[in-house]
PDB file of C-alpha atoms in Angstrom:
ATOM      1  CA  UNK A   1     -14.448  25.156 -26.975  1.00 65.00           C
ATOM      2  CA  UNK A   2     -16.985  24.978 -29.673  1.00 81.00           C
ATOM      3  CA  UNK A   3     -20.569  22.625 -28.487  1.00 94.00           C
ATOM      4  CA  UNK A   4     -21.418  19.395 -30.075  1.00 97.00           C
ATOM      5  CA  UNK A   5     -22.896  20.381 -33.435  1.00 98.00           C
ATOM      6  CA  UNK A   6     -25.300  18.601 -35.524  1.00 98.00           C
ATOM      7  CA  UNK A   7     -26.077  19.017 -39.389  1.00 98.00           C
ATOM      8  CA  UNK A   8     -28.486  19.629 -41.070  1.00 98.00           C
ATOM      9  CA  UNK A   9     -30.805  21.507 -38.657  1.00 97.00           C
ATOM     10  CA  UNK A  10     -33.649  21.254 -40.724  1.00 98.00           C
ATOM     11  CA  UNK A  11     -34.957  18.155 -42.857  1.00 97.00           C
ATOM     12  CA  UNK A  12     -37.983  17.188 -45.146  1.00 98.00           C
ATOM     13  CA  UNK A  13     -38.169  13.639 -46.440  1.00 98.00           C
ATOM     14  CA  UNK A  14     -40.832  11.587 -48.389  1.00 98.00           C
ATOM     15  CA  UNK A  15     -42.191   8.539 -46.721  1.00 98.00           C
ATOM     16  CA  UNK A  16     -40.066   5.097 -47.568  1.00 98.00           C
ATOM     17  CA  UNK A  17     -36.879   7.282 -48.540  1.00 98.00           C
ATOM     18  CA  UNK A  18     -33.860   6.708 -46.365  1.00 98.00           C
ATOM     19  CA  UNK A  19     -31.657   9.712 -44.323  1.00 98.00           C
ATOM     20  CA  UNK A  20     -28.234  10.498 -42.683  1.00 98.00           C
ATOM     21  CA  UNK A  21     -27.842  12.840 -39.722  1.00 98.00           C
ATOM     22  CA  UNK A  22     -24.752  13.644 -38.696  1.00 98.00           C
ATOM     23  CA  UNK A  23     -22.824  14.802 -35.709  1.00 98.00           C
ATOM     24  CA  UNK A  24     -19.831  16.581 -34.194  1.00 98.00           C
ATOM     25  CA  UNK A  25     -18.813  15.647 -30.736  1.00 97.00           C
ATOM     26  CA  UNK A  26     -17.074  18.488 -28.668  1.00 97.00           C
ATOM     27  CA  UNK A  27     -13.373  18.049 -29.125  1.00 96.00           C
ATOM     28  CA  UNK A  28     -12.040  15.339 -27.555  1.00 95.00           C
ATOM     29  CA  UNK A  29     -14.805  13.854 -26.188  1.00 96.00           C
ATOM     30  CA  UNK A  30     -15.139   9.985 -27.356  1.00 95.00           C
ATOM     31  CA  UNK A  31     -18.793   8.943 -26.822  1.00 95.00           C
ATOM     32  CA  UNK A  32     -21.844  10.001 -29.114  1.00 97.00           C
ATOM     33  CA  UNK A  33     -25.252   8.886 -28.220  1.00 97.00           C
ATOM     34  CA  UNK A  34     -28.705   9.810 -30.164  1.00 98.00           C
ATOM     35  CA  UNK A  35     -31.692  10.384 -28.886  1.00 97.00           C
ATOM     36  CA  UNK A  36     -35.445  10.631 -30.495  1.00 98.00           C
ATOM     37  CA  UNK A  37     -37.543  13.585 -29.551  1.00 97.00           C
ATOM     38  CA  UNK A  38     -41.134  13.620 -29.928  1.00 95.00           C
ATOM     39  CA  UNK A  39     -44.462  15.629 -28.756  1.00 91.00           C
ATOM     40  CA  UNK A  40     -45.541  11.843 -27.866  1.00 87.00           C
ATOM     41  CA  UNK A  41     -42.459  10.018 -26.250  1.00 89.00           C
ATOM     42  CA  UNK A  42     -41.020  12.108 -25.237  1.00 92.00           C
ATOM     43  CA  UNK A  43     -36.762  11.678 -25.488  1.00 95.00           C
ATOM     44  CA  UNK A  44     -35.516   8.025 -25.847  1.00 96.00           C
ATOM     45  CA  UNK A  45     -32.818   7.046 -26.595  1.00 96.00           C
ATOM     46  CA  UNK A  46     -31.467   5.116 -29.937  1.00 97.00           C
ATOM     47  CA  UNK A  47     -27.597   4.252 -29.150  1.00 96.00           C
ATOM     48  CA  UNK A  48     -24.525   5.087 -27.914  1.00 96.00           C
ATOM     49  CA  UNK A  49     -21.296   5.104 -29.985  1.00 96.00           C
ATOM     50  CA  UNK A  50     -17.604   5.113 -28.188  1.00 96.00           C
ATOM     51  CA  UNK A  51     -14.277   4.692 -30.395  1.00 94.00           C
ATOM     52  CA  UNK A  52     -16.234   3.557 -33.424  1.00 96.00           C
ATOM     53  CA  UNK A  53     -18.514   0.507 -31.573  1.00 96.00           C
ATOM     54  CA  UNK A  54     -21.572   0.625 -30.653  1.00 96.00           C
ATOM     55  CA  UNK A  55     -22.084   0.232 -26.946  1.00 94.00           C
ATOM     56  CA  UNK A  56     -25.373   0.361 -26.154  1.00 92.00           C
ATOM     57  CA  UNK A  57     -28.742   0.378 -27.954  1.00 94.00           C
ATOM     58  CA  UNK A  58     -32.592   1.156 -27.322  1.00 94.00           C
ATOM     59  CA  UNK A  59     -35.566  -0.438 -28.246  1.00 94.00           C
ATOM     60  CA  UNK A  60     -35.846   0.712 -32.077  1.00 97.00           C
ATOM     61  CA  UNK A  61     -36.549  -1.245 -34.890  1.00 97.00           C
ATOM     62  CA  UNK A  62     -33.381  -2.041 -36.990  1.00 97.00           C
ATOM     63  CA  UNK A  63     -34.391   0.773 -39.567  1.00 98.00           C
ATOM     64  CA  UNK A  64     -32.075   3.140 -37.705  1.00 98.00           C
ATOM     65  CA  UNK A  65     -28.362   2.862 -37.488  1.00 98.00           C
ATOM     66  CA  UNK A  66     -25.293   4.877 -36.761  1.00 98.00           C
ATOM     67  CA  UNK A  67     -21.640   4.467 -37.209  1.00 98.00           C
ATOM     68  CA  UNK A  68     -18.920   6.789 -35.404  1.00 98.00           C
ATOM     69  CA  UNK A  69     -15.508   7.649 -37.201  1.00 98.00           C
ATOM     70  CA  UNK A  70     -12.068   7.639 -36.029  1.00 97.00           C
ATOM     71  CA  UNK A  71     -12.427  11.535 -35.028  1.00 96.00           C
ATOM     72  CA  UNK A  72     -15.527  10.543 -33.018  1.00 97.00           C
ATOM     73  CA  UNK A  73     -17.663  12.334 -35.152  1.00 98.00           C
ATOM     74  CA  UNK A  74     -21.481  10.015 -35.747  1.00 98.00           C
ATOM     75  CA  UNK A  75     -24.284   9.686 -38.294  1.00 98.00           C
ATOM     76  CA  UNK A  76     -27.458   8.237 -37.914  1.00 98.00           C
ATOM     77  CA  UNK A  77     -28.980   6.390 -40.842  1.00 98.00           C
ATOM     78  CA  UNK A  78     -33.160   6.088 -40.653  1.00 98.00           C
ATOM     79  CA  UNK A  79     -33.877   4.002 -43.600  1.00 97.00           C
ATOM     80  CA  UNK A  80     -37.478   2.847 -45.035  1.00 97.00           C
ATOM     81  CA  UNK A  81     -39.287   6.525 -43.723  1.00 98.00           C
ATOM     82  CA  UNK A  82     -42.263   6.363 -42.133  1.00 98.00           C
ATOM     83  CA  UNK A  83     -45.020   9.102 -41.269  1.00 98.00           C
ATOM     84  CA  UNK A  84     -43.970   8.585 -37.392  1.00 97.00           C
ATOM     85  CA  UNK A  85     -40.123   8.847 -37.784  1.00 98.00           C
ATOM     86  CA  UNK A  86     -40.891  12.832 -38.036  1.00 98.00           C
ATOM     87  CA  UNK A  87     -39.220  13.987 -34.764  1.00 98.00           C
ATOM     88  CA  UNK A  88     -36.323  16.054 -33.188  1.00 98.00           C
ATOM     89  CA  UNK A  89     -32.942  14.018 -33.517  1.00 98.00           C
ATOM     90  CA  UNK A  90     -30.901  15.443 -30.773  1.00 98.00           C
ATOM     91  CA  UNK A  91     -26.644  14.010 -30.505  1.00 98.00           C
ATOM     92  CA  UNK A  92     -25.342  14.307 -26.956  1.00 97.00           C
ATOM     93  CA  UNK A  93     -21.823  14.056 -26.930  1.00 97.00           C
ATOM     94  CA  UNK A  94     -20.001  12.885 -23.574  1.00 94.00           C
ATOM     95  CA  UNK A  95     -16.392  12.736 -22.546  1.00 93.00           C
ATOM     96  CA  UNK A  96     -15.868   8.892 -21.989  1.00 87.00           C
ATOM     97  CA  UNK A  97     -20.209   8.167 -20.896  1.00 83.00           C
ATOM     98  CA  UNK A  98     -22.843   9.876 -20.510  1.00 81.00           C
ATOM     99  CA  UNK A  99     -22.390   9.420 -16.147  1.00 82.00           C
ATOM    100  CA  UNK A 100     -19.414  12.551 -16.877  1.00 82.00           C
ATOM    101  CA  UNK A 101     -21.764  14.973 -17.800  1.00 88.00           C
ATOM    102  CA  UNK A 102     -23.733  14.707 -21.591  1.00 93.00           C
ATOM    103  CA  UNK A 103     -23.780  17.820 -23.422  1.00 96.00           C
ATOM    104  CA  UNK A 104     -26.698  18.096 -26.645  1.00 97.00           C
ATOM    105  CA  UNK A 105     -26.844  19.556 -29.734  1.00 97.00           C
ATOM    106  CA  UNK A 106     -29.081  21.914 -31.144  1.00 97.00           C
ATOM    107  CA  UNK A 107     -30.594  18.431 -32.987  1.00 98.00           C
ATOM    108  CA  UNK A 108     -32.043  17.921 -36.745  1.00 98.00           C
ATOM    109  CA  UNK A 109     -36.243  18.507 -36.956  1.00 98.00           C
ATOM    110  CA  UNK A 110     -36.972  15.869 -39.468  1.00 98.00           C
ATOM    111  CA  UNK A 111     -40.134  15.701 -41.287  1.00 98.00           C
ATOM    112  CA  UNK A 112     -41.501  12.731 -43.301  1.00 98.00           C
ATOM    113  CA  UNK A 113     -44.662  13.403 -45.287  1.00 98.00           C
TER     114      UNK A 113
ATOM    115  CA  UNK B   1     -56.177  10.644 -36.709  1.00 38.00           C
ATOM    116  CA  UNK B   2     -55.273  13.317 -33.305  1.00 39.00           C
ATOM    117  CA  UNK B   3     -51.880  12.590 -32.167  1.00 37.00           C
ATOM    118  CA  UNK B   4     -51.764  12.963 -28.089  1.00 44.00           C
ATOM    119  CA  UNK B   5     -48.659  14.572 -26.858  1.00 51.00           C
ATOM    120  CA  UNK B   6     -47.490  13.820 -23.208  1.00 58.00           C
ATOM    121  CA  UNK B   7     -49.109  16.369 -20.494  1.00 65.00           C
ATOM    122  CA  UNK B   8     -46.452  18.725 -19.280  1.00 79.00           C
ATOM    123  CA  UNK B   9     -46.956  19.150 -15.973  1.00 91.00           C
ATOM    124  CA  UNK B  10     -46.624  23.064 -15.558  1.00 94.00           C
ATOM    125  CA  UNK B  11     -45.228  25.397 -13.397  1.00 95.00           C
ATOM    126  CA  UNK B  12     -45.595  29.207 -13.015  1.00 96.00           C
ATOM    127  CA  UNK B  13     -43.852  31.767 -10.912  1.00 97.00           C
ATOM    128  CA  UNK B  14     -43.270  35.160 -10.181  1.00 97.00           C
ATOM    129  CA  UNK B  15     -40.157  37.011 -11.130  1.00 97.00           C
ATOM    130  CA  UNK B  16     -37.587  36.973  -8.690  1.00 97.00           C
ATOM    131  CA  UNK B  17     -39.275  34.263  -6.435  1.00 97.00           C
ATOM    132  CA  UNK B  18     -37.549  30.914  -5.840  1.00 97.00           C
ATOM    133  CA  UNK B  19     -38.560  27.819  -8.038  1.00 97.00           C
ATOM    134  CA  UNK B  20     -38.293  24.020  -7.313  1.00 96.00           C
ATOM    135  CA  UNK B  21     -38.886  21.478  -9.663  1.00 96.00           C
ATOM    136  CA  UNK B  22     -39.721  17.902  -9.207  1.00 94.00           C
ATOM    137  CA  UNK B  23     -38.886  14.544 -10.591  1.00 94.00           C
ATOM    138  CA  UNK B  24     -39.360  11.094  -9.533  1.00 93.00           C
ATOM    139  CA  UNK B  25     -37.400   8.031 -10.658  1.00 92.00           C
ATOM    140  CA  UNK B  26     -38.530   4.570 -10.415  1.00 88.00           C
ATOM    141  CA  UNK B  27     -34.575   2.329 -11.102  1.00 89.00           C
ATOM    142  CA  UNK B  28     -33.111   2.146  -7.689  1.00 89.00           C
ATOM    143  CA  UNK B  29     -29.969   1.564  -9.183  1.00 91.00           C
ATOM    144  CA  UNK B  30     -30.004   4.966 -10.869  1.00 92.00           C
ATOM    145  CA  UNK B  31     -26.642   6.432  -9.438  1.00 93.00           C
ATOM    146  CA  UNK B  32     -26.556   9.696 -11.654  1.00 95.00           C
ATOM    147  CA  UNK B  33     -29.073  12.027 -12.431  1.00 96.00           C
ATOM    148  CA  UNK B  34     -28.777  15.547 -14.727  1.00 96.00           C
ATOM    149  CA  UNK B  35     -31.288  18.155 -15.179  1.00 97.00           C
ATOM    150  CA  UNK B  36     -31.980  20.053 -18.422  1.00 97.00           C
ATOM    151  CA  UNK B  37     -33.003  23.685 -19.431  1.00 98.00           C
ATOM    152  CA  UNK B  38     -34.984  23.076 -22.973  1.00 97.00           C
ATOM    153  CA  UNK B  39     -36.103  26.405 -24.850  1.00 96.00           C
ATOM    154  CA  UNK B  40     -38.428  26.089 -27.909  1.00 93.00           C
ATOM    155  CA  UNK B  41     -36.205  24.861 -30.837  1.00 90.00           C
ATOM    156  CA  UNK B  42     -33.511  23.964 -29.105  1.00 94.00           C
ATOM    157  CA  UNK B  43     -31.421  21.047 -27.696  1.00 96.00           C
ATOM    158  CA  UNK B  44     -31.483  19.991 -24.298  1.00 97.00           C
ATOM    159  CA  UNK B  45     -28.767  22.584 -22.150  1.00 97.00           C
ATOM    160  CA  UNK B  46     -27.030  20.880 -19.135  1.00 96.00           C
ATOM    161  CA  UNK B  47     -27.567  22.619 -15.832  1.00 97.00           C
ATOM    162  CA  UNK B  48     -26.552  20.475 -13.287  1.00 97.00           C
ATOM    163  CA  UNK B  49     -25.192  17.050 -11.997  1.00 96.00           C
ATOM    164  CA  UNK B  50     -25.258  14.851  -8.974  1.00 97.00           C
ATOM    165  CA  UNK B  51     -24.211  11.550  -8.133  1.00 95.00           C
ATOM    166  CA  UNK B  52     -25.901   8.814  -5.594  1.00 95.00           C
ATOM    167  CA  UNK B  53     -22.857   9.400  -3.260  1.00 95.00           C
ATOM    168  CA  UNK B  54     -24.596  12.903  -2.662  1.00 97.00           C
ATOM    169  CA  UNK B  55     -27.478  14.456  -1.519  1.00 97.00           C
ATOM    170  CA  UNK B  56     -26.973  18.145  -2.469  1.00 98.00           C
ATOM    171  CA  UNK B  57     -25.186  20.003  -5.136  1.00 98.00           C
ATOM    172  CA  UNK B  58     -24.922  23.592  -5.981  1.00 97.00           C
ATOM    173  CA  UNK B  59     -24.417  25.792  -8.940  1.00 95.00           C
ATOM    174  CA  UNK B  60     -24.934  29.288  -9.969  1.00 94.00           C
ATOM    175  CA  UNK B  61     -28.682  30.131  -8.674  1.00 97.00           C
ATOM    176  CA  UNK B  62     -29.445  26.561  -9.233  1.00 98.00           C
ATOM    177  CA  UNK B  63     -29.653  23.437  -6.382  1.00 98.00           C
ATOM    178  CA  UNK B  64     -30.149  19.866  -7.315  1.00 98.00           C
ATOM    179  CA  UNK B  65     -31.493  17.841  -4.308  1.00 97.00           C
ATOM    180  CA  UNK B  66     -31.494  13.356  -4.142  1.00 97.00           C
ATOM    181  CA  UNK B  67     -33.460  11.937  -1.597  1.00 96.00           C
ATOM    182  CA  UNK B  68     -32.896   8.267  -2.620  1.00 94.00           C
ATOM    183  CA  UNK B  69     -35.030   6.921  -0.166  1.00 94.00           C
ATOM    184  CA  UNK B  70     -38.091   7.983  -1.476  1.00 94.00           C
ATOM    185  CA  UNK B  71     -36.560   8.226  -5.585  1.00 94.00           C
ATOM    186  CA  UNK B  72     -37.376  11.843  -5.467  1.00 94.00           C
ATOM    187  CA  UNK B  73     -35.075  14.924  -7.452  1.00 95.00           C
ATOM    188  CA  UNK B  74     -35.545  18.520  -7.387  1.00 96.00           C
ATOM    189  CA  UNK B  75     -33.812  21.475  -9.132  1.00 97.00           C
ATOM    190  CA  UNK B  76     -34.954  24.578  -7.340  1.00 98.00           C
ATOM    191  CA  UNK B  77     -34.021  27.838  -9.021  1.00 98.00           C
ATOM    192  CA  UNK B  78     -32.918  30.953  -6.933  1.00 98.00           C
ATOM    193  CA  UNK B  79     -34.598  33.832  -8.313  1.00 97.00           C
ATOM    194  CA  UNK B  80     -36.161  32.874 -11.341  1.00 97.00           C
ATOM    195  CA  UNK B  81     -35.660  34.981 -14.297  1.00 97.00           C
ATOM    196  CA  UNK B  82     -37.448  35.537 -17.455  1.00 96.00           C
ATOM    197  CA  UNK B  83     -34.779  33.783 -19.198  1.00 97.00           C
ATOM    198  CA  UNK B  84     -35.614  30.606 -16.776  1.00 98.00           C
ATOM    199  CA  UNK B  85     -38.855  29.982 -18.846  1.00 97.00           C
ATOM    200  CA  UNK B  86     -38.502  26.875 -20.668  1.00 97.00           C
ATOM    201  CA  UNK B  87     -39.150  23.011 -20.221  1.00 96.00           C
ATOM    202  CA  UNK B  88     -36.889  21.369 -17.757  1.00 97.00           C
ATOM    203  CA  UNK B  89     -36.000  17.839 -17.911  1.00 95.00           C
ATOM    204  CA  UNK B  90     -34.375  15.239 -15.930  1.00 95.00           C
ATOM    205  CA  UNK B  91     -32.337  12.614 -16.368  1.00 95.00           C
ATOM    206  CA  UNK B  92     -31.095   9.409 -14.587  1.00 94.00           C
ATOM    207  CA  UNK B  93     -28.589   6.940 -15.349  1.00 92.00           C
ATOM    208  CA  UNK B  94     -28.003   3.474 -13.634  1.00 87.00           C
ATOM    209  CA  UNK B  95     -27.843  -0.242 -13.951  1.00 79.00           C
ATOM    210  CA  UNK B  96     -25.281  -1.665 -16.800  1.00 77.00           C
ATOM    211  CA  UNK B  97     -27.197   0.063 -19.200  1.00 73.00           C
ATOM    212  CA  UNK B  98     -25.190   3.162 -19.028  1.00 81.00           C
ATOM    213  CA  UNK B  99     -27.849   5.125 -21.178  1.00 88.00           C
ATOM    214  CA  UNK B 100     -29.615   8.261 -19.827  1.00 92.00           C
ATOM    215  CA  UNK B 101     -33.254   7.470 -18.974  1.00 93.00           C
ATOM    216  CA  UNK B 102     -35.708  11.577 -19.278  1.00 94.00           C
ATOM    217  CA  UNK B 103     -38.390  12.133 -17.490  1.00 92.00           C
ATOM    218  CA  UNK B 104     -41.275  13.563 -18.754  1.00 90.00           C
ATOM    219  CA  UNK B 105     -40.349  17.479 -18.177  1.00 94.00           C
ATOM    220  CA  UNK B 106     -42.198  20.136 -16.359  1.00 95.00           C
ATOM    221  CA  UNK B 107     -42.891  23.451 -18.163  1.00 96.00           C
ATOM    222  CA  UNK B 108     -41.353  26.388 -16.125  1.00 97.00           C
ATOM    223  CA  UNK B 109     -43.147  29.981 -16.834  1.00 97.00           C
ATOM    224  CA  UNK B 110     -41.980  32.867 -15.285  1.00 97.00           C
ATOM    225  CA  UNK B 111     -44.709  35.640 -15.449  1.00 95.00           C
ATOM    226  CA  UNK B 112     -43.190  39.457 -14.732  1.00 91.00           C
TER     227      UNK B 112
END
């Protein structure tokens, strides 16, 4: 079974410029949640998709959004780029929630200079 | 200005010896917890899970012990491998929120 994969791997944005992440769940699993990885926070966590809502959401501002498809794949959308958004974006994808086991991708290193 | 990146607590051991890891958790309504193998430029990799409803689990060469009463998790490591070396994170769950909640991580070095 192939692992969650996440595209691109690698990213280098200017500063007030918007980007999309996306995200491929394992097969058949149904939730997608993203989570922020930084030298500083640590990983927190930015929201949860299952069959296409949103179900739950951290504290970020509303610059970041996602959206999940019918075939459960997600994007992330970080619009209005700032110096600090420059992090590891990691997808964990889960079978119905996270509480069955939540399996990561290799993530997207985005840089905003 | 100098960015300050959280401090790792760190952990080194000797080939082949045992290794335990520790992580405490504050929500007493966390009910599942996960621990994760990170390696430099890579995602988080799933070890192992437990629920509240248990107090032991085992896996291949790993161990995840809850003692609830004191919020206290450990992933101990039967002999650790050079391939073990990497930052190892856990994670709990509880509450509505059903969102996982990472602990800091603990660096795990295995010298030969």
């Amino acid at each position: 079974k192939a692992g969650v994969t996440q595209t691109p791997r690698y990213l280098i944005k200017t500063r007030g410029q918007q980007v999309t992440l996306s995200c491929s769940p394992i097969s058949g699993h149904r939730s997608v949640s993203w989570y922020q990885q930084t030298p500083g926070q640590g990983l927190q966590f930015l929201f949860e998709y299952f069959s296409e809502t949103q179900r739950n959401k951290g504290n970020f501002p509303g610059r970041f959004s996602g959206r999940q498809f019918s075939n459960s794949r997600s994007e992330m959308n970080v619009s209005t780029l700032e110096l600090g958004d420059s992090a590891l974006y990691l997808c964990a994808s889960s079978l119905e929630a996270a509480d069955r086991g939540a399996f990561f991708g290799q993530g997207t290193r985005l840089t905003v200079v | 200005g100098e960015s300050v990146g959280l401090h790792l607590p760190t952990l080194s051991v000797q080939e082949g010896d045992n290794s335990i890891i520790n992580c405490a958790y504050s929500n007493s309504a966390s009910d599942y917890f996960i621990w994760y193998k990170q390696e430099s430029g890579k995602g988080p990799q799933f070890i192992i899970d437990i629920r509240s409803n248990m107090d032991k689990r085992q896996g291949q060469r790993v161990t995840v012990l809850l003692n609830k009463t004191v919020k206290h998790l450990s992933l101990q490591i039967a002999a650790t491998q050079p391939g073990d070396s990497a930052v190892y994170f856990c994670a709990e769950m509880g509450g509505s929120a059903r969102q996982l909640t990472f602990g800091s991580g603990t660096q795990l070095t295995v010298l030969p």
